[in-house]
Amino acid sequence: MKLKFGNVEENVVTREEFPLEKAREVLKDEVIAVIGYGVQGPGQALNLKDNGFHVIVGQRKNSKTWDKAVADGWVPGETLFDIEEACERGTIIQFLLSDAGQIALWPTVKKHLTPGKALYFSHGFGVTYKDKTGIIPPADVDVILVAPKGSGTSLRRMFVEGRGLNSSYAIYQDATGKAKDRVIALGIGVGSGYLFETDFYREVTSDLTGERGTLMGAIQGIFAAQYEVLRENGHTPSEAFNETVEELTQSLMPLVAENGMDWMYANCSTTAQRGALDWWKPFRDATKPVFEALYESVKTGKEAQKSIDSNSKPDYREKLEEELKELRESEMWQAGAVVRQLRPENN
Ligand SMILES: NC(=O)C1=CN([C@@H]2O[C@H](COP(=O)(O)OP(=O)(O)OC[C@H]3O[C@@H](n4cnc5c(N)ncnc54)[C@H](O)[C@@H]3O)[C@@H](O)[C@H]2O)C=CC1
Ligand SMILES: CC(=O)[C@](C)(O)C(=O)O
Ligand SMILES: [Mg+2]
Ligand SMILES: [Mg+2]
């Protein structure tokens, strides 16, 4: 249906207009092969299975993620196969290896993309940057995308709670005339709250920006900046962490999620409201040049290349873990670990 967001009309799909029963009917003859069992793989595969779809998982044998799949109830030789066999059996191949991992496995997947099958992504990365990834799908298959706007871990947790994460959807190629029905049915099947329309280019450029920006990169940056200023001015780690992170995640962000920023402000003191209304524009003005540089780096493909170069190295996980360890061991997040333990629900 069409909905107005501000003054812009967009196409969205809700569970009311495309109920689960309809999704099951659309996909009743499909075998959905989820390739990759990292973060999105488990969330999407388990939600699809619980929603009654015919799902199999393809993963490297003798790997931690193969063991994780077995622990989650996937049965070797029945619903769990090596990547090649899962691709052969699947009529819809959900390519949920890491974006760098997709490059190495593309020749294997491509071999089994026979006419009429569907190739499904949760990120527009592989196809948009095909000159870097080599991922050029054959013309006689559907190429579709459902990108959950959140972690696969949250996708699963919210599904189990009866909620849903929103997802974007896109059609890159409709070889069968069924691509729209397939992509919407899969979007509902993996547990999306509602689906909004995009295309592969807009999905990947917005997603690469968001994860480097307010969702992950920029938020760590402003947390660190404020924490350091408070500590340099004599505030204790506990006070600095509470004033920078804990109050935001525990009290204020839930209010924003519930009813918007103005409502969160209105539920704070008038002293805080005055201050926040005076200061948000200077922060916007100071950071907008950084966001413009970020988007330029995304748009020119530099961010994609950096990701491919680093995450294709054999020791990419160890390198990422080293940097995550540095974050975890910083004073701010060490203070956070203690504060979390002090939460009433953890005592
Ligand atoms: N992490 C998330 O929650 C989200 C991920 N996405 C997209 O979903 C897709 C999957 O993402 P994640 O689950 O985070 O992937 P991931 O980084 O967890 O990797 C998934 C699996 O790929 C395997 N893998 C990596 N390199 C490989 C290689 N060279 N050969 C064989 N297997 C390899 C890993 O062992 C892992 O089991 C990506 O396109 C990602 O951009 C989209 C939305 C959110
Ligand atoms: C969780 C999500 O949406 C991200 C940040 O885009 C990702 O994990 O790639
Ligand atoms: Mg994302
Ligand atoms: Mg992403």
Tab-separated table of C-alpha atoms and ligand atoms in Angstrom:
chain	number	residue	atom	x	y	z
A	1	MET	CA	0.000	0.000	0.000
A	2	LYS	CA	1.006	3.638	-0.364
A	3	LEU	CA	1.842	5.567	2.814
A	4	LYS	CA	2.974	9.183	3.210
A	5	PHE	CA	6.199	9.647	5.194
A	6	GLY	CA	6.291	13.394	5.735
A	7	ASN	CA	5.353	14.633	2.274
A	8	VAL	CA	6.798	11.614	0.459
A	9	GLU	CA	4.576	8.721	-0.620
A	10	GLU	CA	6.178	5.274	-0.409
A	11	ASN	CA	5.235	1.660	-1.105
A	12	VAL	CA	5.054	-0.459	2.035
A	13	VAL	CA	3.779	-3.992	2.632
A	14	THR	CA	2.218	-4.971	5.954
A	15	ARG	CA	1.326	-8.360	7.362
A	16	GLU	CA	-2.344	-7.369	7.065
A	17	GLU	CA	-2.222	-7.085	3.274
A	18	PHE	CA	0.185	-10.011	2.866
A	19	PRO	CA	-0.593	-12.431	5.712
A	20	LEU	CA	1.534	-15.444	6.574
A	21	GLU	CA	-1.044	-17.785	5.014
A	22	LYS	CA	-0.604	-16.028	1.676
A	23	ALA	CA	3.192	-16.246	2.031
A	24	ARG	CA	2.922	-19.979	2.700
A	25	GLU	CA	0.743	-20.411	-0.399
A	26	VAL	CA	3.216	-18.477	-2.571
A	27	LEU	CA	6.199	-20.522	-1.375
A	28	LYS	CA	4.484	-23.885	-0.910
A	29	ASP	CA	6.525	-25.614	-3.640
A	30	GLU	CA	9.807	-23.872	-2.831
A	31	VAL	CA	12.847	-25.264	-1.013
A	32	ILE	CA	14.524	-22.316	0.696
A	33	ALA	CA	18.253	-22.949	1.075
A	34	VAL	CA	19.835	-20.603	3.624
A	35	ILE	CA	23.537	-20.460	2.802
A	36	GLY	CA	25.590	-19.183	5.734
A	37	TYR	CA	24.858	-19.518	9.407
A	38	GLY	CA	26.509	-16.502	11.000
A	39	VAL	CA	24.105	-13.817	12.267
A	40	GLN	CA	21.359	-13.390	9.661
A	41	GLY	CA	21.396	-17.063	8.659
A	42	PRO	CA	20.185	-18.442	12.003
A	43	GLY	CA	17.629	-15.666	12.520
A	44	GLN	CA	16.074	-16.015	9.087
A	45	ALA	CA	16.284	-19.814	8.856
A	46	LEU	CA	14.752	-20.466	12.276
A	47	ASN	CA	11.981	-17.906	11.734
A	48	LEU	CA	11.168	-19.393	8.313
A	49	LYS	CA	11.098	-22.894	9.789
A	50	ASP	CA	8.858	-21.836	12.681
A	51	ASN	CA	6.594	-20.109	10.145
A	52	GLY	CA	6.094	-23.442	8.364
A	53	PHE	CA	8.290	-23.036	5.281
A	54	HIS	CA	10.459	-25.753	3.754
A	55	VAL	CA	13.941	-24.604	4.795
A	56	ILE	CA	17.364	-26.209	4.578
A	57	VAL	CA	20.699	-24.787	5.698
A	58	GLY	CA	24.002	-24.900	3.793
A	59	GLN	CA	27.196	-24.379	5.731
A	60	ARG	CA	30.804	-25.466	5.689
A	61	LYS	CA	31.182	-28.857	7.373
A	62	ASN	CA	33.584	-29.133	10.345
A	63	SER	CA	33.044	-25.497	11.246
A	64	LYS	CA	31.785	-23.775	14.390
A	65	THR	CA	28.734	-22.577	12.483
A	66	TRP	CA	27.968	-26.126	11.308
A	67	ASP	CA	27.998	-27.178	14.972
A	68	LYS	CA	25.840	-24.157	15.832
A	69	ALA	CA	23.320	-25.237	13.174
A	70	VAL	CA	23.233	-28.782	14.609
A	71	ALA	CA	22.762	-27.352	18.110
A	72	ASP	CA	19.833	-25.288	16.743
A	73	GLY	CA	18.141	-28.470	15.537
A	74	TRP	CA	19.145	-28.649	11.876
A	75	VAL	CA	19.728	-32.312	10.974
A	76	PRO	CA	22.748	-33.272	8.830
A	77	GLY	CA	21.572	-34.956	5.633
A	78	GLU	CA	17.944	-33.919	6.181
A	79	THR	CA	17.857	-30.131	6.718
A	80	LEU	CA	21.571	-29.361	6.978
A	81	PHE	CA	23.962	-29.866	4.052
A	82	ASP	CA	27.280	-28.631	2.809
A	83	ILE	CA	26.994	-25.437	0.791
A	84	GLU	CA	27.080	-27.087	-2.639
A	85	GLU	CA	24.403	-29.681	-1.881
A	86	ALA	CA	22.143	-27.068	-0.274
A	87	CYS	CA	22.452	-24.897	-3.398
A	88	GLU	CA	21.585	-27.864	-5.596
A	89	ARG	CA	18.517	-28.728	-3.504
A	90	GLY	CA	17.288	-25.169	-3.028
A	91	THR	CA	14.868	-23.480	-5.432
A	92	ILE	CA	15.454	-20.203	-3.573
A	93	ILE	CA	19.070	-19.668	-2.539
A	94	GLN	CA	19.444	-17.197	0.335
A	95	PHE	CA	23.023	-15.990	0.010
A	96	LEU	CA	23.751	-15.162	3.646
A	97	LEU	CA	27.487	-15.672	3.793
A	98	SER	CA	29.450	-12.590	4.815
A	99	ASP	CA	29.683	-10.048	2.008
A	100	ALA	CA	33.353	-10.918	1.548
A	101	GLY	CA	32.591	-14.627	1.862
A	102	GLN	CA	30.049	-14.398	-0.958
A	103	ILE	CA	32.874	-13.588	-3.375
A	104	ALA	CA	34.740	-16.815	-2.677
A	105	LEU	CA	31.603	-18.959	-2.845
A	106	TRP	CA	29.951	-17.288	-5.849
A	107	PRO	CA	31.257	-19.820	-8.406
A	108	THR	CA	29.740	-22.644	-6.320
A	109	VAL	CA	26.388	-20.901	-5.908
A	110	LYS	CA	26.235	-19.757	-9.544
A	111	LYS	CA	26.639	-23.358	-10.755
A	112	HIS	CA	23.319	-24.268	-9.148
A	113	LEU	CA	21.332	-21.219	-10.223
A	114	THR	CA	19.336	-23.107	-12.833
A	115	PRO	CA	16.496	-21.382	-14.778
A	116	GLY	CA	13.546	-20.374	-12.591
A	117	LYS	CA	15.403	-20.406	-9.286
A	118	ALA	CA	15.710	-17.285	-7.108
A	119	LEU	CA	18.885	-15.755	-5.693
A	120	TYR	CA	18.144	-13.867	-2.462
A	121	PHE	CA	20.345	-11.405	-0.616
A	122	SER	CA	20.002	-9.444	2.608
A	123	HIS	CA	22.338	-6.726	1.375
A	124	GLY	CA	22.718	-5.081	-2.021
A	125	PHE	CA	26.525	-5.248	-1.664
A	126	GLY	CA	27.419	-8.249	-3.846
A	127	VAL	CA	25.387	-7.248	-6.886
A	128	THR	CA	25.868	-3.467	-6.665
A	129	TYR	CA	29.654	-3.807	-6.471
A	130	LYS	CA	29.755	-6.595	-9.058
A	131	ASP	CA	32.929	-5.139	-10.577
A	132	LYS	CA	34.596	-5.848	-7.222
A	133	THR	CA	32.753	-9.048	-6.261
A	134	GLY	CA	32.243	-10.766	-9.619
A	135	ILE	CA	28.652	-11.543	-8.584
A	136	ILE	CA	26.764	-11.328	-11.888
A	137	PRO	CA	23.629	-13.495	-11.709
A	138	PRO	CA	22.447	-15.434	-14.815
A	139	ALA	CA	19.543	-13.758	-16.662
A	140	ASP	CA	17.075	-16.622	-16.141
A	141	VAL	CA	16.780	-16.445	-12.342
A	142	ASP	CA	14.991	-14.025	-10.030
A	143	VAL	CA	17.321	-11.797	-8.019
A	144	ILE	CA	15.686	-10.366	-4.911
A	145	LEU	CA	16.553	-8.804	-1.572
A	146	VAL	CA	15.067	-8.619	1.892
A	147	ALA	CA	17.279	-6.574	4.235
A	148	PRO	CA	16.221	-6.695	7.899
A	149	LYS	CA	16.928	-3.307	9.468
A	150	GLY	CA	18.651	-4.820	12.457
A	151	SER	CA	20.799	-7.651	13.712
A	152	GLY	CA	19.844	-11.222	12.893
A	153	THR	CA	19.991	-11.822	16.639
A	154	SER	CA	17.258	-9.212	17.196
A	155	LEU	CA	15.266	-10.567	14.231
A	156	ARG	CA	15.053	-13.938	15.998
A	157	ARG	CA	14.467	-12.553	19.516
A	158	MET	CA	11.669	-10.269	18.325
A	159	PHE	CA	10.067	-13.092	16.314
A	160	VAL	CA	10.009	-15.297	19.421
A	161	GLU	CA	8.432	-12.368	21.335
A	162	GLY	CA	5.744	-12.062	18.631
A	163	ARG	CA	7.214	-8.816	17.306
A	164	GLY	CA	9.042	-8.033	14.062
A	165	LEU	CA	11.967	-6.027	12.685
A	166	ASN	CA	11.238	-3.873	9.647
A	167	SER	CA	12.950	-4.863	6.398
A	168	SER	CA	13.504	-3.299	3.030
A	169	TYR	CA	12.825	-5.297	-0.129
A	170	ALA	CA	14.047	-4.981	-3.691
A	171	ILE	CA	13.849	-6.782	-7.024
A	172	TYR	CA	16.982	-6.682	-9.186
A	173	GLN	CA	15.751	-9.182	-11.766
A	174	ASP	CA	12.317	-10.776	-12.360
A	175	ALA	CA	12.957	-13.702	-14.725
A	176	THR	CA	9.897	-15.740	-13.720
A	177	GLY	CA	7.241	-13.084	-13.241
A	178	LYS	CA	7.034	-14.303	-9.628
A	179	ALA	CA	9.819	-12.196	-8.115
A	180	LYS	CA	7.479	-9.732	-6.347
A	181	ASP	CA	5.404	-12.474	-4.713
A	182	ARG	CA	8.539	-14.430	-3.789
A	183	VAL	CA	10.314	-11.455	-2.207
A	184	ILE	CA	7.311	-10.286	-0.205
A	185	ALA	CA	6.492	-13.832	0.943
A	186	LEU	CA	10.096	-14.288	2.086
A	187	GLY	CA	10.063	-10.889	3.810
A	188	ILE	CA	6.987	-11.936	5.799
A	189	GLY	CA	8.394	-15.428	6.328
A	190	VAL	CA	11.670	-14.259	7.898
A	191	GLY	CA	9.701	-12.259	10.446
A	192	SER	CA	9.613	-8.694	9.116
A	193	GLY	CA	7.268	-6.276	10.873
A	194	TYR	CA	6.591	-4.395	7.665
A	195	LEU	CA	8.471	-4.117	4.370
A	196	PHE	CA	9.437	-0.920	2.573
A	197	GLU	CA	10.535	-0.768	-1.044
A	198	THR	CA	14.069	0.092	-2.115
A	199	ASP	CA	16.544	-1.001	-4.781
A	200	PHE	CA	19.906	-2.748	-4.460
A	201	TYR	CA	21.913	0.464	-4.832
A	202	ARG	CA	19.884	2.484	-2.334
A	203	GLU	CA	19.873	-0.396	0.149
A	204	VAL	CA	23.627	-0.866	0.158
A	205	THR	CA	24.527	2.845	0.209
A	206	SER	CA	22.073	3.645	3.012
A	207	ASP	CA	23.085	0.557	5.000
A	208	LEU	CA	26.838	1.159	4.699
A	209	THR	CA	26.207	4.764	5.786
A	210	GLY	CA	23.955	3.840	8.716
A	211	GLU	CA	26.296	1.236	10.209
A	212	ARG	CA	29.271	3.594	9.945
A	213	GLY	CA	27.093	6.444	11.214
A	214	THR	CA	24.419	6.753	13.880
A	215	LEU	CA	23.854	2.991	14.295
A	216	MET	CA	27.403	1.946	15.201
A	217	GLY	CA	30.375	4.132	14.264
A	218	ALA	CA	29.209	7.660	15.054
A	219	ILE	CA	27.450	6.606	18.230
A	220	GLN	CA	30.653	5.081	19.644
A	221	GLY	CA	32.443	8.246	18.583
A	222	ILE	CA	30.123	10.637	20.420
A	223	PHE	CA	29.987	8.358	23.461
A	224	ALA	CA	33.801	8.377	23.635
A	225	ALA	CA	34.006	12.136	23.098
A	226	GLN	CA	31.579	12.997	25.898
A	227	TYR	CA	33.005	10.339	28.241
A	228	GLU	CA	36.551	11.679	27.773
A	229	VAL	CA	35.481	15.302	28.403
A	230	LEU	CA	33.645	14.306	31.579
A	231	ARG	CA	36.627	12.272	32.822
A	232	GLU	CA	39.114	15.022	31.922
A	233	ASN	CA	37.014	17.318	34.123
A	234	GLY	CA	37.124	15.137	37.192
A	235	HIS	CA	33.964	13.045	36.875
A	236	THR	CA	34.256	9.425	37.978
A	237	PRO	CA	33.976	6.531	35.484
A	238	SER	CA	30.609	5.584	36.974
A	239	GLU	CA	29.212	9.110	36.662
A	240	ALA	CA	30.665	9.571	33.193
A	241	PHE	CA	29.303	6.213	31.951
A	242	ASN	CA	25.855	6.735	33.439
A	243	GLU	CA	25.625	10.233	31.944
A	244	THR	CA	26.868	9.076	28.532
A	245	VAL	CA	25.421	5.615	27.908
A	246	GLU	CA	23.414	3.943	30.669
A	247	GLU	CA	20.705	6.606	31.011
A	248	LEU	CA	20.346	6.720	27.235
A	249	THR	CA	19.897	2.984	26.710
A	250	GLN	CA	17.894	2.261	29.830
A	251	SER	CA	15.610	5.292	30.055
A	252	LEU	CA	15.673	7.752	27.202
A	253	MET	CA	16.038	5.715	23.980
A	254	PRO	CA	13.059	3.498	24.897
A	255	LEU	CA	11.016	6.722	25.159
A	256	VAL	CA	12.242	7.831	21.737
A	257	ALA	CA	11.349	4.395	20.324
A	258	GLU	CA	7.908	4.598	21.911
A	259	ASN	CA	6.847	8.062	20.778
A	260	GLY	CA	9.595	10.120	19.150
A	261	MET	CA	12.304	12.552	20.226
A	262	ASP	CA	10.009	15.434	21.177
A	263	TRP	CA	8.125	13.147	23.499
A	264	MET	CA	11.314	11.972	25.164
A	265	TYR	CA	12.352	15.599	25.594
A	266	ALA	CA	8.925	16.455	27.027
A	267	ASN	CA	9.449	13.706	29.623
A	268	CYS	CA	12.672	15.309	30.791
A	269	SER	CA	13.115	18.473	32.854
A	270	THR	CA	12.546	21.866	31.299
A	271	THR	CA	16.202	22.562	32.129
A	272	ALA	CA	17.203	19.593	29.959
A	273	GLN	CA	14.751	20.564	27.222
A	274	ARG	CA	16.166	24.083	26.962
A	275	GLY	CA	19.686	22.758	26.795
A	276	ALA	CA	18.986	20.001	24.298
A	277	LEU	CA	17.052	22.365	22.007
A	278	ASP	CA	19.961	24.846	22.156
A	279	TRP	CA	22.691	22.275	21.457
A	280	TRP	CA	21.356	19.716	18.930
A	281	LYS	CA	21.966	22.060	15.952
A	282	PRO	CA	25.644	22.782	16.815
A	283	PHE	CA	26.172	19.028	17.066
A	284	ARG	CA	24.408	18.527	13.735
A	285	ASP	CA	26.499	21.275	12.130
A	286	ALA	CA	29.729	19.834	13.544
A	287	THR	CA	29.007	16.304	12.396
A	288	LYS	CA	27.276	16.880	9.046
A	289	PRO	CA	30.617	17.385	7.226
A	290	VAL	CA	31.727	14.021	8.595
A	291	PHE	CA	28.527	12.357	7.350
A	292	GLU	CA	29.029	14.017	3.939
A	293	ALA	CA	32.580	12.626	3.768
A	294	LEU	CA	31.262	9.222	4.863
A	295	TYR	CA	28.582	9.167	2.183
A	296	GLU	CA	31.139	10.212	-0.445
A	297	SER	CA	33.337	7.314	0.608
A	298	VAL	CA	30.345	4.965	0.372
A	299	LYS	CA	29.152	6.354	-2.973
A	300	THR	CA	32.571	6.039	-4.613
A	301	GLY	CA	32.835	2.402	-3.510
A	302	LYS	CA	35.799	3.052	-1.202
A	303	GLU	CA	33.970	1.622	1.840
A	304	ALA	CA	33.003	-1.499	-0.080
A	305	GLN	CA	36.595	-2.004	-1.227
A	306	LYS	CA	37.928	-1.532	2.321
A	307	SER	CA	35.467	-4.125	3.580
A	308	ILE	CA	36.372	-6.619	0.842
A	309	ASP	CA	40.126	-6.098	1.313
A	310	SER	CA	40.034	-6.594	5.086
A	311	ASN	CA	37.316	-9.245	5.379
A	312	SER	CA	38.753	-11.448	2.643
A	313	LYS	CA	41.997	-11.975	4.547
A	314	PRO	CA	42.327	-15.429	6.214
A	315	ASP	CA	42.751	-13.783	9.654
A	316	TYR	CA	39.888	-11.243	9.241
A	317	ARG	CA	38.045	-12.518	12.291
A	318	GLU	CA	41.124	-12.364	14.520
A	319	LYS	CA	41.858	-8.813	13.355
A	320	LEU	CA	38.249	-7.704	14.001
A	321	GLU	CA	38.334	-9.393	17.431
A	322	GLU	CA	41.562	-7.533	18.336
A	323	GLU	CA	39.849	-4.197	17.701
A	324	LEU	CA	36.645	-5.254	19.453
A	325	LYS	CA	38.782	-6.303	22.447
A	326	GLU	CA	40.351	-2.831	22.485
A	327	LEU	CA	36.846	-1.318	22.622
A	328	ARG	CA	35.724	-3.776	25.313
A	329	GLU	CA	38.805	-3.046	27.441
A	330	SER	CA	38.505	0.744	27.188
A	331	GLU	CA	37.690	2.387	30.519
A	332	MET	CA	34.282	3.505	29.290
A	333	TRP	CA	33.142	-0.023	28.441
A	334	GLN	CA	34.878	-1.511	31.479
A	335	ALA	CA	32.821	0.910	33.566
A	336	GLY	CA	29.802	-0.187	31.559
A	337	ALA	CA	30.372	-3.836	32.440
A	338	VAL	CA	30.240	-2.937	36.151
A	339	VAL	CA	27.201	-0.690	35.742
A	340	ARG	CA	25.338	-3.468	33.890
A	341	GLN	CA	25.998	-5.849	36.774
A	342	LEU	CA	24.450	-3.294	39.156
A	343	ARG	CA	21.150	-3.180	37.283
A	344	PRO	CA	18.419	-4.452	39.626
A	345	GLU	CA	17.449	-7.187	37.157
A	346	ASN	CA	21.034	-8.525	37.319
A	347	ASN	CA	21.164	-8.763	41.090
B	1	LIG	N1	24.653	-9.174	10.729
B	1	LIG	C1	23.419	-8.760	10.535
B	1	LIG	O1	22.586	-8.817	11.414
B	1	LIG	C2	23.000	-8.266	9.178
B	1	LIG	C3	23.613	-8.780	8.029
B	1	LIG	N2	23.100	-8.445	6.825
B	1	LIG	C4	23.650	-9.056	5.603
B	1	LIG	O2	23.381	-10.463	5.660
B	1	LIG	C5	24.450	-11.182	5.055
B	1	LIG	C6	25.032	-12.150	6.083
B	1	LIG	O3	25.512	-11.353	7.125
B	1	LIG	P1	26.043	-11.996	8.484
B	1	LIG	O4	25.103	-13.083	8.927
B	1	LIG	O5	26.353	-10.890	9.417
B	1	LIG	O6	27.393	-12.695	7.964
B	1	LIG	P2	28.639	-13.192	8.818
B	1	LIG	O7	29.732	-12.184	8.730
B	1	LIG	O8	28.158	-13.603	10.162
B	1	LIG	O9	29.067	-14.479	7.966
B	1	LIG	C7	28.068	-15.455	7.715
B	1	LIG	C8	28.772	-16.749	7.511
B	1	LIG	O10	29.648	-16.663	6.381
B	1	LIG	C9	30.767	-17.500	6.660
B	1	LIG	N3	31.881	-17.138	5.802
B	1	LIG	C10	32.584	-15.992	5.805
B	1	LIG	N4	33.554	-16.049	4.870
B	1	LIG	C11	33.437	-17.257	4.259
B	1	LIG	C12	34.119	-17.922	3.222
B	1	LIG	N5	35.153	-17.318	2.610
B	1	LIG	N6	33.745	-19.166	2.877
B	1	LIG	C13	32.691	-19.763	3.495
B	1	LIG	N7	31.979	-19.195	4.493
B	1	LIG	C14	32.358	-17.958	4.852
B	1	LIG	C15	31.047	-17.226	8.126
B	1	LIG	O11	31.745	-18.314	8.668
B	1	LIG	C16	29.658	-17.111	8.701
B	1	LIG	O12	29.236	-18.351	9.173
B	1	LIG	C17	25.444	-10.121	4.568
B	1	LIG	O13	25.151	-9.790	3.239
B	1	LIG	C18	25.142	-8.943	5.489
B	1	LIG	O14	25.521	-7.715	4.929
B	1	LIG	C19	21.977	-7.653	6.687
B	1	LIG	C20	21.367	-7.129	7.817
B	1	LIG	C21	21.903	-7.325	9.109
B	2	LIG	C1	22.583	-5.023	11.691
B	2	LIG	C2	22.624	-4.248	10.442
B	2	LIG	O1	21.625	-3.766	9.941
B	2	LIG	C3	23.916	-3.891	9.880
B	2	LIG	C4	24.529	-2.961	10.906
B	2	LIG	O2	23.702	-3.208	8.664
B	2	LIG	C5	24.844	-5.055	9.614
B	2	LIG	O3	25.001	-5.881	10.507
B	2	LIG	O4	25.415	-5.077	8.494
B	3	MG	MG	21.789	-2.779	8.275
B	4	MG	MG	24.973	-3.725	7.110
